[in-house]
Amino acid sequence: MSRTPIIGGNWKMNLDLTEAQTLATEVRHRLSAYLGAQTIVFPPFPYLLPVAERLAGSSIGLGAQDLHFEAKGAFTGAVSAAMLTSVGCKWVLIGHSERRHVFGDDDAVVAKKLRAALNAGLKPVLCVGEKLEERNSGETFRVCGRQLRTALEGLTVSQLEHMVVAYEPVWAIGTGLVASPEQAQEVHADIRQKIGDLLGVTYATKVRIQYGGSVKSSSAAGLLTQEDIDGLLVGGASLQAEEFAAIVKAKG
Ligand code: PGA
């Protein structure tokens, strides 16, 4: 089964407007002619529109880092799915570990956000991953399984046609402690099997599963050559165009 690699750059809460525009222009310049992987950037909300303008007509996709599950109303500080599509967003991160563990989004909130994204026609990147103490107590598969199940329960293969899953072990995010290719592959294979149990083997063989957590150009190729690793979700290293481009092109 060939799955087109998909590499995301999650800019998190970084950059000013000028820096974001420059980064988008440089990413476009380095990657828009590269057909070996699909590339998406996830800028902060205020930069979505200016970055969309810089990426217009290119192959680089645009995504948001989060959304609120309500459609509109008195939700100060929140951004709806329809607002995202209206500024040209096609993708959205759902359940990133910083949303889960810094902002307190629980499995039920993540499930509602996923449905809001799908209803608006946004392509979700559903993030799952265990904390260090959960890994150390042998709970990695169980935690990822619970996060998947509660998010996907009741959804159909056709609703989830464009979904991407990201395995992001919390202990690897922003720590410099990248999972080894073997550690990541083991969890990716288990995630794919669990998705098969929930949605069928045909869907599971097609769905793309990214790894995220301290990825650099030096570690990208080793991860991407694993059987069940179909892409990468990159934080810190996506803030430098040259390094990010090297990661996107790592598989050759
Ligand atoms: P990192 O972040 O690459 O800085 O570890 C990854 C992520 O949170 O998506």
Short mmCIF file of C-alpha atoms and ligand atoms in Angstrom, two decimals:
data_model
loop_
_atom_site.label_atom_id
_atom_site.label_comp_id
_atom_site.label_asym_id
_atom_site.label_seq_id
_atom_site.Cartn_x
_atom_site.Cartn_y
_atom_site.Cartn_z
CA MET A 1 0.00 0.00 0.00
CA SER A 2 1.58 3.28 -1.00
CA ARG A 3 0.63 6.25 1.12
CA THR A 4 1.85 9.69 0.06
CA PRO A 5 4.04 11.06 2.87
CA ILE A 6 2.53 14.06 4.64
CA ILE A 7 4.67 16.52 6.59
CA GLY A 8 3.18 19.24 8.79
CA GLY A 9 4.91 22.28 10.24
CA ASN A 10 3.25 23.33 13.51
CA TRP A 11 4.47 26.87 14.20
CA LYS A 12 2.76 26.93 17.63
CA MET A 13 2.78 30.36 19.35
CA ASN A 14 5.86 31.70 17.57
CA LEU A 15 6.86 34.45 15.09
CA ASP A 16 5.62 37.96 14.40
CA LEU A 17 3.66 38.78 11.25
CA THR A 18 6.68 39.66 9.13
CA GLU A 19 8.54 36.54 10.23
CA ALA A 20 5.50 34.37 9.46
CA GLN A 21 5.14 35.87 5.98
CA THR A 22 8.85 35.38 5.30
CA LEU A 23 8.76 31.78 6.51
CA ALA A 24 5.71 31.01 4.33
CA THR A 25 7.41 32.54 1.28
CA GLU A 26 10.62 30.58 1.91
CA VAL A 27 8.77 27.30 2.49
CA ARG A 28 6.89 27.86 -0.76
CA HIS A 29 10.09 28.65 -2.60
CA ARG A 30 11.85 25.51 -1.36
CA LEU A 31 8.99 23.03 -1.53
CA SER A 32 6.28 23.94 -4.01
CA ALA A 33 7.99 22.03 -6.83
CA TYR A 34 8.67 19.00 -4.63
CA LEU A 35 6.21 16.20 -5.32
CA GLY A 36 7.61 13.52 -3.02
CA ALA A 37 5.49 14.57 -0.03
CA GLN A 38 2.45 16.64 0.81
CA THR A 39 3.35 19.69 2.92
CA ILE A 40 1.10 21.64 5.30
CA VAL A 41 1.87 24.57 7.59
CA PHE A 42 -0.09 25.42 10.75
CA PRO A 43 0.46 29.12 11.60
CA PRO A 44 -1.10 30.93 14.59
CA PHE A 45 -4.64 32.24 13.94
CA PRO A 46 -3.74 35.90 13.19
CA TYR A 47 -1.35 34.82 10.41
CA LEU A 48 -3.67 32.40 8.59
CA LEU A 49 -4.90 34.94 6.07
CA PRO A 50 -1.53 36.56 5.29
CA VAL A 51 0.07 33.12 5.03
CA ALA A 52 -2.79 31.94 2.79
CA GLU A 53 -1.96 34.87 0.48
CA ARG A 54 1.71 33.85 0.38
CA LEU A 55 0.82 30.22 -0.40
CA ALA A 56 -1.98 30.87 -2.93
CA GLY A 57 -1.66 28.72 -6.04
CA SER A 58 1.07 26.53 -4.51
CA SER A 59 0.93 22.92 -3.41
CA ILE A 60 1.56 23.84 0.25
CA GLY A 61 -1.52 23.28 2.41
CA LEU A 62 -2.77 25.59 5.16
CA GLY A 63 -4.04 24.44 8.54
CA ALA A 64 -5.02 25.84 11.93
CA GLN A 65 -3.70 24.61 15.27
CA ASP A 66 -7.08 24.28 16.97
CA LEU A 67 -10.74 25.26 16.76
CA HIS A 68 -13.75 25.56 19.03
CA PHE A 69 -16.54 23.02 18.56
CA GLU A 70 -19.39 25.53 18.71
CA ALA A 71 -20.47 27.17 15.46
CA LYS A 72 -20.76 30.72 16.82
CA GLY A 73 -21.81 32.81 19.77
CA ALA A 74 -20.56 34.10 23.09
CA PHE A 75 -17.27 32.19 23.29
CA THR A 76 -14.70 34.94 23.85
CA GLY A 77 -11.30 34.09 22.42
CA ALA A 78 -12.51 31.07 20.46
CA VAL A 79 -12.40 30.42 16.71
CA SER A 80 -14.95 28.30 14.85
CA ALA A 81 -14.49 25.82 12.02
CA ALA A 82 -16.40 28.06 9.60
CA MET A 83 -14.10 30.99 10.43
CA LEU A 84 -11.14 28.81 9.50
CA THR A 85 -12.57 27.72 6.17
CA SER A 86 -13.49 31.34 5.37
CA VAL A 87 -9.81 32.36 5.52
CA GLY A 88 -8.68 29.50 3.30
CA CYS A 89 -7.85 26.84 5.87
CA LYS A 90 -8.19 23.27 4.65
CA TRP A 91 -6.67 21.43 7.63
CA VAL A 92 -6.82 21.61 11.42
CA LEU A 93 -4.95 19.95 14.29
CA ILE A 94 -7.33 18.22 16.69
CA GLY A 95 -6.28 17.17 20.18
CA HIS A 96 -2.67 18.29 20.05
CA SER A 97 -1.00 17.32 23.33
CA GLU A 98 -0.53 20.98 24.29
CA ARG A 99 -4.29 21.48 23.94
CA ARG A 100 -4.90 18.34 26.00
CA HIS A 101 -2.33 18.92 28.73
CA VAL A 102 -1.79 22.71 28.87
CA PHE A 103 -5.36 23.82 28.10
CA GLY A 104 -7.22 20.83 29.54
CA ASP A 105 -9.04 19.54 26.45
CA ASP A 106 -10.25 16.09 27.48
CA ASP A 107 -11.25 13.19 25.22
CA ALA A 108 -14.86 14.41 25.05
CA VAL A 109 -13.84 17.91 23.94
CA VAL A 110 -11.46 16.43 21.37
CA ALA A 111 -14.32 14.29 20.01
CA LYS A 112 -16.54 17.37 19.66
CA LYS A 113 -13.78 19.34 17.94
CA LEU A 114 -13.23 16.49 15.48
CA ARG A 115 -16.92 16.47 14.58
CA ALA A 116 -16.98 20.26 14.18
CA ALA A 117 -14.01 20.05 11.82
CA LEU A 118 -15.58 17.28 9.73
CA ASN A 119 -18.93 19.05 9.54
CA ALA A 120 -17.20 22.14 8.16
CA GLY A 121 -15.25 20.14 5.56
CA LEU A 122 -11.90 20.63 7.28
CA LYS A 123 -9.38 17.80 7.06
CA PRO A 124 -8.39 16.85 10.61
CA VAL A 125 -5.03 15.76 11.94
CA LEU A 126 -6.06 13.84 15.05
CA CYS A 127 -3.22 13.78 17.59
CA VAL A 128 -2.76 11.03 20.17
CA GLY A 129 0.09 10.12 22.48
CA GLU A 130 1.09 9.01 25.95
CA LYS A 131 2.81 10.90 28.76
CA LEU A 132 6.16 9.74 30.13
CA GLU A 133 4.66 8.15 33.24
CA GLU A 134 2.14 6.30 31.06
CA ARG A 135 4.94 4.93 28.88
CA ASN A 136 6.95 3.95 31.93
CA SER A 137 4.01 2.04 33.37
CA GLY A 138 3.38 0.17 30.12
CA GLU A 139 0.19 2.03 29.21
CA THR A 140 1.20 3.50 25.83
CA PHE A 141 -1.05 1.27 23.69
CA ARG A 142 -3.98 1.58 26.06
CA VAL A 143 -3.79 5.40 26.25
CA CYS A 144 -3.50 5.84 22.48
CA GLY A 145 -6.31 3.32 21.99
CA ARG A 146 -8.61 5.19 24.37
CA GLN A 147 -7.86 8.53 22.69
CA LEU A 148 -8.58 7.04 19.26
CA ARG A 149 -11.73 5.25 20.31
CA THR A 150 -13.37 8.20 22.05
CA ALA A 151 -12.57 10.49 19.12
CA LEU A 152 -13.68 8.13 16.35
CA GLU A 153 -16.68 6.44 17.95
CA GLY A 154 -19.74 6.57 15.67
CA LEU A 155 -17.92 8.19 12.74
CA THR A 156 -17.87 6.52 9.34
CA VAL A 157 -15.15 5.79 6.83
CA SER A 158 -16.63 8.29 4.39
CA GLN A 159 -16.68 11.06 7.02
CA LEU A 160 -13.05 10.27 7.84
CA GLU A 161 -11.83 10.02 4.25
CA HIS A 162 -9.26 12.81 4.66
CA MET A 163 -8.28 12.30 8.29
CA VAL A 164 -4.64 11.98 9.22
CA VAL A 165 -3.57 10.63 12.63
CA ALA A 166 -0.48 11.95 14.41
CA TYR A 167 1.25 9.86 17.06
CA GLU A 168 2.95 12.37 19.32
CA PRO A 169 4.39 10.95 22.54
CA VAL A 170 4.15 13.80 25.03
CA TRP A 171 7.63 13.07 26.41
CA ALA A 172 9.13 13.64 22.95
CA ILE A 173 7.48 16.99 22.19
CA GLY A 174 9.79 19.96 22.51
CA THR A 175 12.22 17.96 24.64
CA GLY A 176 14.85 16.93 22.09
CA LEU A 177 14.03 13.31 23.02
CA VAL A 178 12.90 11.96 19.64
CA ALA A 179 11.40 8.46 19.74
CA SER A 180 13.61 5.90 18.03
CA PRO A 181 12.29 4.67 14.66
CA GLU A 182 11.59 1.29 16.29
CA GLN A 183 9.75 2.81 19.27
CA ALA A 184 7.60 4.91 16.95
CA GLN A 185 6.96 2.08 14.47
CA GLU A 186 5.74 -0.22 17.25
CA VAL A 187 3.09 2.30 18.30
CA HIS A 188 2.15 3.23 14.71
CA ALA A 189 1.51 -0.43 13.90
CA ASP A 190 -0.70 -0.75 16.96
CA ILE A 191 -2.59 2.46 16.07
CA ARG A 192 -3.19 1.15 12.55
CA GLN A 193 -4.48 -2.12 13.91
CA LYS A 194 -6.84 -0.34 16.30
CA ILE A 195 -8.12 1.87 13.48
CA GLY A 196 -8.73 -1.34 11.54
CA ASP A 197 -10.77 -2.71 14.44
CA LEU A 198 -12.84 0.48 14.53
CA LEU A 199 -13.20 1.26 10.84
CA GLY A 200 -12.11 -1.78 8.87
CA VAL A 201 -8.86 -3.00 7.39
CA THR A 202 -9.33 -1.28 4.02
CA TYR A 203 -9.55 2.11 5.69
CA ALA A 204 -6.69 1.31 8.07
CA THR A 205 -4.32 0.45 5.23
CA LYS A 206 -5.05 3.83 3.59
CA VAL A 207 -5.02 6.19 6.59
CA ARG A 208 -1.81 8.12 7.04
CA ILE A 209 -0.16 8.18 10.48
CA GLN A 210 2.40 10.88 11.24
CA TYR A 211 5.00 10.82 13.98
CA GLY A 212 5.67 14.01 15.95
CA GLY A 213 8.08 14.91 18.73
CA SER A 214 11.52 16.56 18.37
CA VAL A 215 11.89 15.63 14.69
CA LYS A 216 14.92 17.15 12.96
CA SER A 217 16.38 16.65 9.50
CA SER A 218 18.89 14.25 11.03
CA SER A 219 16.16 11.95 12.40
CA ALA A 220 13.51 12.32 9.67
CA ALA A 221 14.71 9.68 7.18
CA GLY A 222 15.07 6.95 9.80
CA LEU A 223 11.49 7.54 10.94
CA LEU A 224 10.01 7.85 7.45
CA THR A 225 11.45 4.55 6.25
CA GLN A 226 9.48 2.61 8.89
CA GLU A 227 6.58 0.67 7.43
CA ASP A 228 3.76 2.40 9.32
CA ILE A 229 5.20 5.93 9.57
CA ASP A 230 3.64 7.96 6.75
CA GLY A 231 4.72 11.43 7.70
CA LEU A 232 5.89 13.79 10.39
CA LEU A 233 4.41 16.60 12.45
CA VAL A 234 7.21 19.03 13.16
CA GLY A 235 7.23 21.80 15.76
CA GLY A 236 10.47 23.64 16.55
CA ALA A 237 12.31 22.53 13.41
CA SER A 238 9.51 23.85 11.17
CA LEU A 239 10.38 27.46 12.09
CA GLN A 240 13.45 27.40 9.85
CA ALA A 241 12.65 27.00 6.17
CA GLU A 242 15.89 25.26 5.26
CA GLU A 243 15.62 22.70 8.08
CA PHE A 244 11.91 22.14 7.43
CA ALA A 245 12.52 21.63 3.71
CA ALA A 246 15.26 19.11 4.50
CA ILE A 247 12.76 17.20 6.68
CA VAL A 248 10.08 17.22 3.96
CA LYS A 249 12.62 15.92 1.42
CA ALA A 250 14.27 13.45 3.82
CA LYS A 251 12.84 10.33 2.20
CA GLY A 252 14.24 11.42 -1.17
P1 PGA B 1 8.46 19.53 18.38
O1 PGA B 1 6.85 19.61 18.38
O2 PGA B 1 8.87 19.09 17.01
O3 PGA B 1 8.92 20.92 18.72
O4 PGA B 1 8.82 18.52 19.43
C1 PGA B 1 6.06 18.67 17.70
C2 PGA B 1 4.61 18.98 17.84
O5 PGA B 1 4.17 19.39 18.93
O6 PGA B 1 3.83 18.86 16.88
#
